[in-house]
């Protein structure tokens, strides 16, 4: 929640965002987060997370059109605040669709094209992660990648979907 709070602060154009659930953690001290007292009189103090404004954000979408409008059908928990906080947004997408497809259900468009600098069509671009509902996590690929052995990275890259499509 602290990361999302920082991104939301940047997206809202404010210097910080209050967040609950930090009390008792060493994160606040490690990150030098400040506390403020409730200005409405409850006497409670809350931590405030400074705005996080990434220079560039890359998200992966289920579909995008030629104008950069992007649709993410899974959870937008990270992608929405990321794209609003960033100075520049790049989108990779599973597929290119006609603008009319996205316009038919505009409420499902997570990122409007005017916010997107560039789009690349990258089928299975979230691999070995998931892209709901297109495909699930490839747990075997993740487990293989996590092994501490010579050649693991090379084997992982060789197994990437784009290698098998050639």
Short mmCIF file of C-alpha atoms in Angstrom, two decimals:
data_model
loop_
_atom_site.label_atom_id
_atom_site.label_comp_id
_atom_site.label_asym_id
_atom_site.label_seq_id
_atom_site.Cartn_x
_atom_site.Cartn_y
_atom_site.Cartn_z
CA UNK A 1 0.00 0.00 0.00
CA UNK A 2 2.87 2.41 0.62
CA UNK A 3 4.08 2.12 -2.97
CA UNK A 4 0.58 2.67 -4.32
CA UNK A 5 0.13 5.62 -1.92
CA UNK A 6 3.28 7.26 -3.31
CA UNK A 7 2.13 6.69 -6.88
CA UNK A 8 -1.34 8.04 -6.11
CA UNK A 9 0.17 11.15 -4.54
CA UNK A 10 2.07 11.83 -7.77
CA UNK A 11 -1.00 11.07 -9.87
CA UNK A 12 -3.09 13.48 -7.81
CA UNK A 13 -0.41 16.17 -8.00
CA UNK A 14 0.08 16.30 -4.23
CA UNK A 15 3.35 15.96 -2.28
CA UNK A 16 2.30 12.98 -0.13
CA UNK A 17 -0.50 10.51 0.58
CA UNK A 18 -1.59 9.33 4.04
CA UNK A 19 -1.54 5.57 4.56
CA UNK A 20 -2.61 3.25 7.36
CA UNK A 21 -1.08 0.00 8.50
CA UNK A 22 2.51 1.18 8.86
CA UNK A 23 2.58 1.55 12.66
CA UNK A 24 4.76 -1.12 14.26
CA UNK A 25 6.87 -1.63 11.14
CA UNK A 26 10.47 -0.56 10.69
CA UNK A 27 9.69 0.54 7.13
CA UNK A 28 8.75 4.03 8.28
CA UNK A 29 12.07 4.60 10.00
CA UNK A 30 14.10 3.01 7.20
CA UNK A 31 12.39 5.21 4.61
CA UNK A 32 12.28 8.35 6.78
CA UNK A 33 8.51 8.63 6.41
CA UNK A 34 6.89 11.37 8.43
CA UNK A 35 3.70 11.34 10.49
CA UNK A 36 1.00 13.98 10.65
CA UNK A 37 -1.75 14.46 13.21
CA UNK A 38 -5.33 14.19 12.00
CA UNK A 39 -6.33 17.81 11.24
CA UNK A 40 -9.98 16.92 12.00
CA UNK A 41 -9.38 16.38 15.71
CA UNK A 42 -9.26 12.61 16.31
CA UNK A 43 -5.78 12.92 17.78
CA UNK A 44 -4.55 10.03 15.62
CA UNK A 45 -1.31 10.23 13.70
CA UNK A 46 -0.85 8.71 10.26
CA UNK A 47 2.22 8.20 8.14
CA UNK A 48 2.43 10.14 4.90
CA UNK A 49 4.22 8.63 1.94
CA UNK A 50 6.03 11.03 -0.42
CA UNK A 51 4.94 11.19 -4.04
CA UNK A 52 6.67 8.72 -6.36
CA UNK A 53 6.92 10.04 -9.93
CA UNK A 54 8.63 7.54 -12.26
CA UNK A 55 10.30 8.93 -15.36
CA UNK A 56 9.05 6.04 -17.50
CA UNK A 57 6.54 3.27 -16.87
CA UNK A 58 6.02 0.21 -19.05
CA UNK A 59 2.82 -1.78 -18.61
CA UNK A 60 1.60 -4.87 -20.40
CA UNK A 61 -2.00 -4.84 -21.63
CA UNK A 62 -4.35 -7.38 -23.10
CA UNK A 63 -5.10 -5.15 -26.07
CA UNK A 64 -4.21 -1.78 -27.52
CA UNK A 65 -5.25 0.16 -30.58
CA UNK A 66 -3.17 2.20 -33.01
CA UNK A 67 -3.74 5.35 -30.90
CA UNK A 68 -2.30 3.83 -27.73
CA UNK A 69 -5.59 3.22 -25.93
CA UNK A 70 -4.89 0.19 -23.74
CA UNK A 71 -7.16 -2.35 -22.07
CA UNK A 72 -6.06 -4.44 -19.09
CA UNK A 73 -8.61 -7.10 -18.17
CA UNK A 74 -6.91 -8.26 -14.98
CA UNK A 75 -6.44 -6.26 -11.81
CA UNK A 76 -5.56 -2.61 -12.46
CA UNK A 77 -4.23 -2.27 -8.90
CA UNK A 78 -0.72 -1.22 -9.98
CA UNK A 79 -1.18 -0.21 -13.59
CA UNK A 80 -3.72 2.56 -13.01
CA UNK A 81 -1.70 4.61 -10.49
CA UNK A 82 1.56 3.82 -12.32
CA UNK A 83 0.30 5.27 -15.58
CA UNK A 84 -1.10 8.35 -13.87
CA UNK A 85 2.07 9.05 -11.89
CA UNK A 86 4.64 8.55 -14.66
CA UNK A 87 6.09 11.26 -16.86
CA UNK A 88 6.08 8.87 -19.84
CA UNK A 89 4.00 5.73 -20.48
CA UNK A 90 4.97 2.89 -22.80
CA UNK A 91 2.60 -0.01 -23.45
CA UNK A 92 3.27 -3.54 -24.59
CA UNK A 93 0.16 -5.48 -25.53
CA UNK A 94 -0.88 -9.00 -26.38
CA UNK A 95 -2.64 -7.85 -29.52
CA UNK A 96 -3.54 -4.86 -31.65
CA UNK A 97 -7.28 -4.32 -31.98
CA UNK A 98 -9.37 -1.87 -33.98
CA UNK A 99 -10.19 1.37 -32.20
CA UNK A 100 -13.89 0.51 -32.56
CA UNK A 101 -13.36 -2.57 -30.37
CA UNK A 102 -12.17 -0.42 -27.48
CA UNK A 103 -14.69 2.34 -28.18
CA UNK A 104 -17.55 -0.17 -27.83
CA UNK A 105 -16.73 -0.49 -24.10
CA UNK A 106 -14.74 2.64 -23.20
CA UNK A 107 -15.05 1.96 -19.47
CA UNK A 108 -12.65 -0.99 -19.91
CA UNK A 109 -9.88 1.20 -21.35
CA UNK A 110 -7.36 1.55 -18.53
CA UNK A 111 -5.00 3.96 -20.28
CA UNK A 112 -6.23 6.50 -22.82
CA UNK A 113 -4.07 6.93 -25.88
CA UNK A 114 -3.18 10.58 -25.18
CA UNK A 115 -1.16 9.37 -22.17
CA UNK A 116 0.80 6.75 -24.15
CA UNK A 117 4.03 7.55 -25.92
CA UNK A 118 4.44 4.24 -27.76
CA UNK A 119 2.87 0.79 -28.13
CA UNK A 120 4.56 -2.50 -29.03
CA UNK A 121 2.63 -5.67 -29.75
CA UNK A 122 4.31 -8.45 -27.77
CA UNK A 123 2.28 -11.67 -27.63
CA UNK A 124 2.84 -13.49 -24.31
CA UNK A 125 4.80 -10.46 -23.13
CA UNK A 126 3.95 -11.07 -19.47
CA UNK A 127 5.51 -14.58 -19.55
CA UNK A 128 6.33 -16.30 -17.27
CA UNK A 129 3.77 -14.25 -15.38
CA UNK A 130 0.09 -14.24 -16.19
CA UNK A 131 -2.10 -12.06 -18.36
CA UNK A 132 -5.66 -12.70 -17.26
CA UNK A 133 -7.65 -14.12 -18.98
CA UNK A 134 -5.23 -14.88 -21.82
CA UNK A 135 -2.85 -17.15 -19.88
CA UNK A 136 -1.86 -18.18 -16.39
CA UNK A 137 1.51 -18.07 -14.63
CA UNK A 138 4.00 -20.61 -16.00
CA UNK A 139 5.04 -21.93 -12.59
CA UNK A 140 7.53 -24.41 -14.04
CA UNK A 141 9.36 -21.62 -15.87
CA UNK A 142 9.43 -19.56 -12.66
CA UNK A 143 10.74 -22.51 -10.63
CA UNK A 144 13.40 -23.28 -13.23
CA UNK A 145 14.48 -19.63 -13.29
CA UNK A 146 14.81 -19.54 -9.50
CA UNK A 147 17.43 -22.31 -9.46
CA UNK A 148 20.92 -21.28 -8.40
CA UNK A 149 22.95 -22.94 -11.13
CA UNK A 150 25.10 -22.01 -14.12
CA UNK A 151 23.20 -21.36 -17.34
CA UNK A 152 19.82 -20.72 -15.69
CA UNK A 153 19.37 -17.28 -17.25
CA UNK A 154 20.39 -18.51 -20.69
CA UNK A 155 17.95 -21.45 -20.47
CA UNK A 156 15.17 -19.14 -19.32
CA UNK A 157 15.73 -16.74 -22.21
CA UNK A 158 15.89 -19.63 -24.69
CA UNK A 159 12.51 -20.89 -23.43
CA UNK A 160 10.82 -17.49 -23.86
CA UNK A 161 7.70 -17.60 -26.06
CA UNK A 162 9.16 -15.33 -28.72
CA UNK A 163 11.97 -17.88 -29.27
CA UNK A 164 9.51 -20.66 -30.06
CA UNK A 165 7.47 -18.52 -32.47
CA UNK A 166 10.29 -18.13 -34.97
#
